Structure formats: structure tokens, C-alpha cells
C-alpha atoms as a printed R data frame, in Angstrom:
    type eleno elety resid chain resno       x       y       z
1   ATOM     1    CA   UNK     A     1   5.035  -2.465  17.475
2   ATOM     2    CA   UNK     A     2   4.429  -6.241  17.187
3   ATOM     3    CA   UNK     A     3   4.729  -7.592  13.549
4   ATOM     4    CA   UNK     A     4   1.650  -9.520  12.586
5   ATOM     5    CA   UNK     A     5   1.428 -12.090   9.991
6   ATOM     6    CA   UNK     A     6  -1.829 -12.438   8.108
7   ATOM     7    CA   UNK     A     7  -2.511 -15.761   6.461
8   ATOM     8    CA   UNK     A     8  -3.712 -14.955   3.031
9   ATOM     9    CA   UNK     A     9  -6.281 -17.851   3.057
10  ATOM    10    CA   UNK     A    10  -8.203 -15.935   5.737
11  ATOM    11    CA   UNK     A    11  -8.838 -12.784   3.728
12  ATOM    12    CA   UNK     A    12 -12.285 -12.576   2.393
13  ATOM    13    CA   UNK     A    13 -12.252  -9.079   0.690
14  ATOM    14    CA   UNK     A    14 -13.152  -8.644  -3.043
15  ATOM    15    CA   UNK     A    15  -9.909  -7.262  -4.317
16  ATOM    16    CA   UNK     A    16 -11.337  -6.287  -7.648
17  ATOM    17    CA   UNK     A    17 -13.499  -3.769  -5.695
18  ATOM    18    CA   UNK     A    18 -10.699  -3.014  -3.156
19  ATOM    19    CA   UNK     A    19  -8.121  -2.185  -5.593
20  ATOM    20    CA   UNK     A    20 -10.127  -0.757  -8.500
21  ATOM    21    CA   UNK     A    21 -12.899   1.096  -6.602
22  ATOM    22    CA   UNK     A    22 -11.487   1.758  -3.001
23  ATOM    23    CA   UNK     A    23  -7.947   2.290  -3.759
24  ATOM    24    CA   UNK     A    24  -5.104   1.118  -1.428
25  ATOM    25    CA   UNK     A    25  -2.150   2.744   0.305
26  ATOM    26    CA   UNK     A    26   1.267   1.261  -0.397
27  ATOM    27    CA   UNK     A    27   3.592   1.915   2.631
28  ATOM    28    CA   UNK     A    28   7.209   1.028   2.902
29  ATOM    29    CA   UNK     A    29  10.069   1.957   5.173
30  ATOM    30    CA   UNK     A    30  10.799   1.584   8.877
31  ATOM    31    CA   UNK     A    31   9.514   3.487  12.256
32  ATOM    32    CA   UNK     A    32  12.056   6.204  11.713
33  ATOM    33    CA   UNK     A    33  11.407   7.013   8.047
34  ATOM    34    CA   UNK     A    34   8.600   5.774   5.705
35  ATOM    35    CA   UNK     A    35   6.401   6.930   2.976
36  ATOM    36    CA   UNK     A    36   3.001   5.786   1.708
37  ATOM    37    CA   UNK     A    37   1.440   6.455  -1.545
38  ATOM    38    CA   UNK     A    38  -2.093   5.812  -3.156
39  ATOM    39    CA   UNK     A    39  -2.440   3.144  -5.837
40  ATOM    40    CA   UNK     A    40  -5.469   1.961  -7.667
41  ATOM    41    CA   UNK     A    41  -3.562  -0.755  -9.661
42  ATOM    42    CA   UNK     A    42  -2.257  -4.201  -8.979
43  ATOM    43    CA   UNK     A    43  -3.502  -7.895  -8.169
44  ATOM    44    CA   UNK     A    44  -3.566 -10.254  -5.356
45  ATOM    45    CA   UNK     A    45  -3.677 -13.883  -6.051
46  ATOM    46    CA   UNK     A    46  -2.068 -17.115  -6.217
47  ATOM    47    CA   UNK     A    47   1.117 -17.989  -8.281
48  ATOM    48    CA   UNK     A    48   2.630 -21.533  -8.163
49  ATOM    49    CA   UNK     A    49   0.798 -22.329  -4.952
50  ATOM    50    CA   UNK     A    50   2.119 -19.107  -3.249
51  ATOM    51    CA   UNK     A    51  -0.037 -16.180  -2.342
52  ATOM    52    CA   UNK     A    52   1.134 -13.055  -4.118
53  ATOM    53    CA   UNK     A    53   0.404  -9.286  -4.141
54  ATOM    54    CA   UNK     A    54   1.705  -7.148  -7.134
55  ATOM    55    CA   UNK     A    55   1.813  -3.343  -7.064
56  ATOM    56    CA   UNK     A    56   3.455  -1.404  -9.944
57  ATOM    57    CA   UNK     A    57   5.553   1.545  -8.383
58  ATOM    58    CA   UNK     A    58   7.505   3.876 -10.732
59  ATOM    59    CA   UNK     A    59  11.163   4.660  -9.781
60  ATOM    60    CA   UNK     A    60  10.298   8.306  -9.535
61  ATOM    61    CA   UNK     A    61   7.848   7.883  -6.638
62  ATOM    62    CA   UNK     A    62   9.357   8.490  -3.436
63  ATOM    63    CA   UNK     A    63   7.877   5.237  -1.885
64  ATOM    64    CA   UNK     A    64  10.002   3.507  -4.291
65  ATOM    65    CA   UNK     A    65  13.320   4.037  -2.698
66  ATOM    66    CA   UNK     A    66  11.813   2.592   0.601
67  ATOM    67    CA   UNK     A    67  10.570  -0.508  -1.134
68  ATOM    68    CA   UNK     A    68  13.907  -0.964  -2.509
69  ATOM    69    CA   UNK     A    69  15.732  -0.780   0.882
70  ATOM    70    CA   UNK     A    70  13.187  -2.753   3.006
71  ATOM    71    CA   UNK     A    71  12.293  -6.354   2.949
72  ATOM    72    CA   UNK     A    72   8.487  -5.764   3.494
73  ATOM    73    CA   UNK     A    73   5.967  -3.477   2.361
74  ATOM    74    CA   UNK     A    74   2.141  -2.976   3.403
75  ATOM    75    CA   UNK     A    75  -0.878  -2.928   1.003
76  ATOM    76    CA   UNK     A    76  -3.700  -1.114   3.268
77  ATOM    77    CA   UNK     A    77  -7.231  -0.975   2.294
78  ATOM    78    CA   UNK     A    78  -9.160   1.676   4.383
79  ATOM    79    CA   UNK     A    79 -12.648   1.513   2.877
80  ATOM    80    CA   UNK     A    80 -14.471   3.947   0.804
81  ATOM    81    CA   UNK     A    81 -15.694   6.624   3.201
82  ATOM    82    CA   UNK     A    82 -15.417  10.339   2.277
83  ATOM    83    CA   UNK     A    83 -12.760  10.738   4.986
84  ATOM    84    CA   UNK     A    84 -10.624   7.963   3.542
85  ATOM    85    CA   UNK     A    85 -11.047   9.266   0.013
86  ATOM    86    CA   UNK     A    86  -9.662  12.611   0.990
87  ATOM    87    CA   UNK     A    87  -6.584  10.742   2.750
88  ATOM    88    CA   UNK     A    88  -6.096   8.676  -0.424
89  ATOM    89    CA   UNK     A    89  -6.253  11.847  -2.587
90  ATOM    90    CA   UNK     A    90  -3.755  13.538  -0.546
91  ATOM    91    CA   UNK     A    91  -1.353  10.583  -0.453
92  ATOM    92    CA   UNK     A    92  -1.589  10.192  -4.377
93  ATOM    93    CA   UNK     A    93  -1.026  14.044  -5.147
94  ATOM    94    CA   UNK     A    94   1.539  14.926  -2.521
95  ATOM    95    CA   UNK     A    95   4.988  13.619  -2.240
96  ATOM    96    CA   UNK     A    96   6.387  12.573   0.981
97  ATOM    97    CA   UNK     A    97   9.529  14.579   0.123
98  ATOM    98    CA   UNK     A    98   7.456  17.751   0.440
99  ATOM    99    CA   UNK     A    99   5.138  17.031   3.400
100 ATOM   100    CA   UNK     A   100   4.374  14.887   6.330
101 ATOM   101    CA   UNK     A   101   1.528  12.843   5.127
102 ATOM   102    CA   UNK     A   102   0.689  11.314   8.567
103 ATOM   103    CA   UNK     A   103   0.200  14.671   9.930
104 ATOM   104    CA   UNK     A   104  -1.787  15.995   6.954
105 ATOM   105    CA   UNK     A   105  -4.129  13.077   6.850
106 ATOM   106    CA   UNK     A   106  -4.595  12.555  10.571
């Protein structure tokens, strides 16, 4: 899969709504092994003329070990549909240690 860099100046989303109301998936790892988790906290903005994104992940979370190993992570906003809400709920309630979240959410 080709990596795609996104220029943050091109983003037009309302991140107050996206993070607080729609939630987001935090994903880290590589093609062979990764995990994703639901988050509804964080911030996106500018710090010292650089774009930044902050997500707070407890060390106990399975995703945390992937974040620590890799150079990148993904914050994904899938929208607010009922189907997506179910996927977010599963990814927030189940651990990737115990289930295949990709298979479970389709």
C-alpha cells in the first residue's frame, strides 16, 4: 500500500465535532500486526507553526505497544452512521489481544 501524506492545511473538518461527537479510531502497527482503538479525546491544531495531533493512550491499552514501536499512527474519522457507531463501540470495548477487530467490524 502506498503511503499518502496529507497536508493538514487542506483539512476542513470540524474537529470539535469529529473528536467529541463522532469519535475516532487510533491505529498503529504495520501490515503484519496492528491494533486499533476508539478514542473520544484529543486535540488537533498548531503548535509553534507546526501541525500537531494529540491522543492520550493509557499504557495498559494494547494499541499503546504498537504506538511505542512504530514511527507513525493513524487517526481515522469514519463519520457518525449507525454502522460506524457499532464499529467504534466494538473497537472501544474489545481488546485486540482477544479478538480480530477487523474481522469483527467488517
